[in-house]
PDB file of C-alpha atoms in Angstrom:
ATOM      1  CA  UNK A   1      75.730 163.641-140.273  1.00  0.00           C
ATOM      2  CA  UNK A   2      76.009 161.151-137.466  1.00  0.00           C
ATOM      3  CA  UNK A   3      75.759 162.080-133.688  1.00  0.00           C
ATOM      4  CA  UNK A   4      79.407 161.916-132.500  1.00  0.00           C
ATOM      5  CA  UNK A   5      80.117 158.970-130.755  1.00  0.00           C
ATOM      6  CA  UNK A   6      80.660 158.491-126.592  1.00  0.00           C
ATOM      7  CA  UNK A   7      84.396 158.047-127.051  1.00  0.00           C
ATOM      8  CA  UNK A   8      84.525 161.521-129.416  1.00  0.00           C
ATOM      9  CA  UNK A   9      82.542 163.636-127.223  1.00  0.00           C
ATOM     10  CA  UNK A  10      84.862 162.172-124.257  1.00  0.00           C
ATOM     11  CA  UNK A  11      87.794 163.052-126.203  1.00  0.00           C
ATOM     12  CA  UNK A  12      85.963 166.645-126.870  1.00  0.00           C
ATOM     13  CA  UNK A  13      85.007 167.485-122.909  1.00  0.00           C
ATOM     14  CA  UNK A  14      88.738 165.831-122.005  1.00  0.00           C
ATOM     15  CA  UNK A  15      90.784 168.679-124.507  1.00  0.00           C
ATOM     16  CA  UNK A  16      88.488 171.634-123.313  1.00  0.00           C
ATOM     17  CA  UNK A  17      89.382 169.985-119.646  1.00  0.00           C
ATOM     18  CA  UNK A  18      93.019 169.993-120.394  1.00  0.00           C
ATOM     19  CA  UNK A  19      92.682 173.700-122.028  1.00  0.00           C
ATOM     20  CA  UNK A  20      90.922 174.865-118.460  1.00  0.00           C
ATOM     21  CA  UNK A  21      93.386 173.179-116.879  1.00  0.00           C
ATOM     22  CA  UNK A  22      96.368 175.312-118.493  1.00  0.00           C
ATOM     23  CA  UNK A  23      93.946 178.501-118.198  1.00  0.00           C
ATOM     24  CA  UNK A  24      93.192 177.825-114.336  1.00  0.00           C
ATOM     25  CA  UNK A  25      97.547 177.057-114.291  1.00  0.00           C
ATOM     26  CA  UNK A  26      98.391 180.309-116.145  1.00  0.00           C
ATOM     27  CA  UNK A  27      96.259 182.085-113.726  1.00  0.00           C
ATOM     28  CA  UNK A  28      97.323 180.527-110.518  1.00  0.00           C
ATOM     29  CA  UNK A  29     101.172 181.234-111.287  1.00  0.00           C
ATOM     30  CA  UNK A  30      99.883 185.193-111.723  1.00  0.00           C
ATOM     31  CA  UNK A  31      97.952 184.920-108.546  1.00  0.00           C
ATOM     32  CA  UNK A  32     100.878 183.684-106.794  1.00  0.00           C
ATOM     33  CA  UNK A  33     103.107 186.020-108.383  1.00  0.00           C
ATOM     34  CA  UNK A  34     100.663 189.338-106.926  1.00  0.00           C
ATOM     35  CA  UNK A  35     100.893 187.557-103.612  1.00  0.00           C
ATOM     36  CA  UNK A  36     104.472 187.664-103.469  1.00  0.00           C
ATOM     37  CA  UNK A  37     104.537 191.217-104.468  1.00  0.00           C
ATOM     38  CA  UNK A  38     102.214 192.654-102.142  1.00  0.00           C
ATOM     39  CA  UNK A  39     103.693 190.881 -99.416  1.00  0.00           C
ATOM     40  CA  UNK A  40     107.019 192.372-100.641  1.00  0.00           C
ATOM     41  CA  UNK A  41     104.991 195.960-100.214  1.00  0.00           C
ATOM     42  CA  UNK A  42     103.438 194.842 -96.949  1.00  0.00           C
ATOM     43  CA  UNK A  43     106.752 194.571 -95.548  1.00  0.00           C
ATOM     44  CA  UNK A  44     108.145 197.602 -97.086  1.00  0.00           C
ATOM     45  CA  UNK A  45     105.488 199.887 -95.833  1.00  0.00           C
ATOM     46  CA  UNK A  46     105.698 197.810 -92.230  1.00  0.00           C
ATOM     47  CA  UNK A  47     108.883 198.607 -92.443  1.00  0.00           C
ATOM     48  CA  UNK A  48     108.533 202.245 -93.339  1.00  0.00           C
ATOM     49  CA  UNK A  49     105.867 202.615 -90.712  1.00  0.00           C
ATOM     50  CA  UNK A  50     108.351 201.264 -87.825  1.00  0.00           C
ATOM     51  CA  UNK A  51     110.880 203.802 -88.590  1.00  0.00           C
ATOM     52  CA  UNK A  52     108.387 206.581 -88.453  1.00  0.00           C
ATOM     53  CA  UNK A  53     107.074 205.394 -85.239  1.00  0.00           C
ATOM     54  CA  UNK A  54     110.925 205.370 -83.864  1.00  0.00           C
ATOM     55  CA  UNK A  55     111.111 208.914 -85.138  1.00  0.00           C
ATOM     56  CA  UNK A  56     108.112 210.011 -83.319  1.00  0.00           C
ATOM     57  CA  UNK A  57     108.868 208.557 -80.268  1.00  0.00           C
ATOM     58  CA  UNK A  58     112.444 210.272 -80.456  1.00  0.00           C
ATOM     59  CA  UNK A  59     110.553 213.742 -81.343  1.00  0.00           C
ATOM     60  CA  UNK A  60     108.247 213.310 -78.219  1.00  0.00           C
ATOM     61  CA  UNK A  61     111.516 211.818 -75.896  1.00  0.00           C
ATOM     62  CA  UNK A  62     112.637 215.615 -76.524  1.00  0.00           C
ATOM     63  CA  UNK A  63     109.620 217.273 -76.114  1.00  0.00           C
ATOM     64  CA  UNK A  64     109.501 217.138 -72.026  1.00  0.00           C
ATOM     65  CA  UNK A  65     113.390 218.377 -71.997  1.00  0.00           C
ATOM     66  CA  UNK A  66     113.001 221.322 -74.349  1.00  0.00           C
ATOM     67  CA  UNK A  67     110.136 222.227 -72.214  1.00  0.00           C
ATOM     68  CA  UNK A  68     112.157 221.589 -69.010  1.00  0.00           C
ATOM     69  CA  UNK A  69     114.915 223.773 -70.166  1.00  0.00           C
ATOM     70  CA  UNK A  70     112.780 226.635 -71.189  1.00  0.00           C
ATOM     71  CA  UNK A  71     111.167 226.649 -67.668  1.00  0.00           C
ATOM     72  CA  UNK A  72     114.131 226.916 -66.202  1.00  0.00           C
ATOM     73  CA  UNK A  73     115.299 229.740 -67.735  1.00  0.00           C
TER      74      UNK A  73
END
């Protein structure tokens, strides 16, 4: 059996190319696709954490009054 030729083993190292290629494609479009979710969480949990800070600061606006009004009493 012959030694392939330089125009077969091109033709060999272009289709595994073009099968990386797809691979590499494939995984880019799932990469992308995590990115867009966790930046969907990132601003869900931002989100959630600004709302508990709000509700903290409201519990600790009360604080000083409910302790003003018991000392008064």
């Amino acid at each position: 059996m012959a030694a392939p030729s330089l125009l077969e083993q091109l033709a060999e190292r272009v289709e595994r190319l073009l099968l990386r290629h797809g691979e590499l494609q494939r995984t880019n479009t799932l990469l992308h696709e995590q990115i867009e979710q966790l930046t969907r969480e990132r601003d869900n949990l931002k989100s959630r954490l600004g709302a508990a800070r709000n509700r903290i600061d409201a519990l600790l606006d009360r604080l000083p009054q409910e302790a003003s009004a018991k000392e008064s009493e």
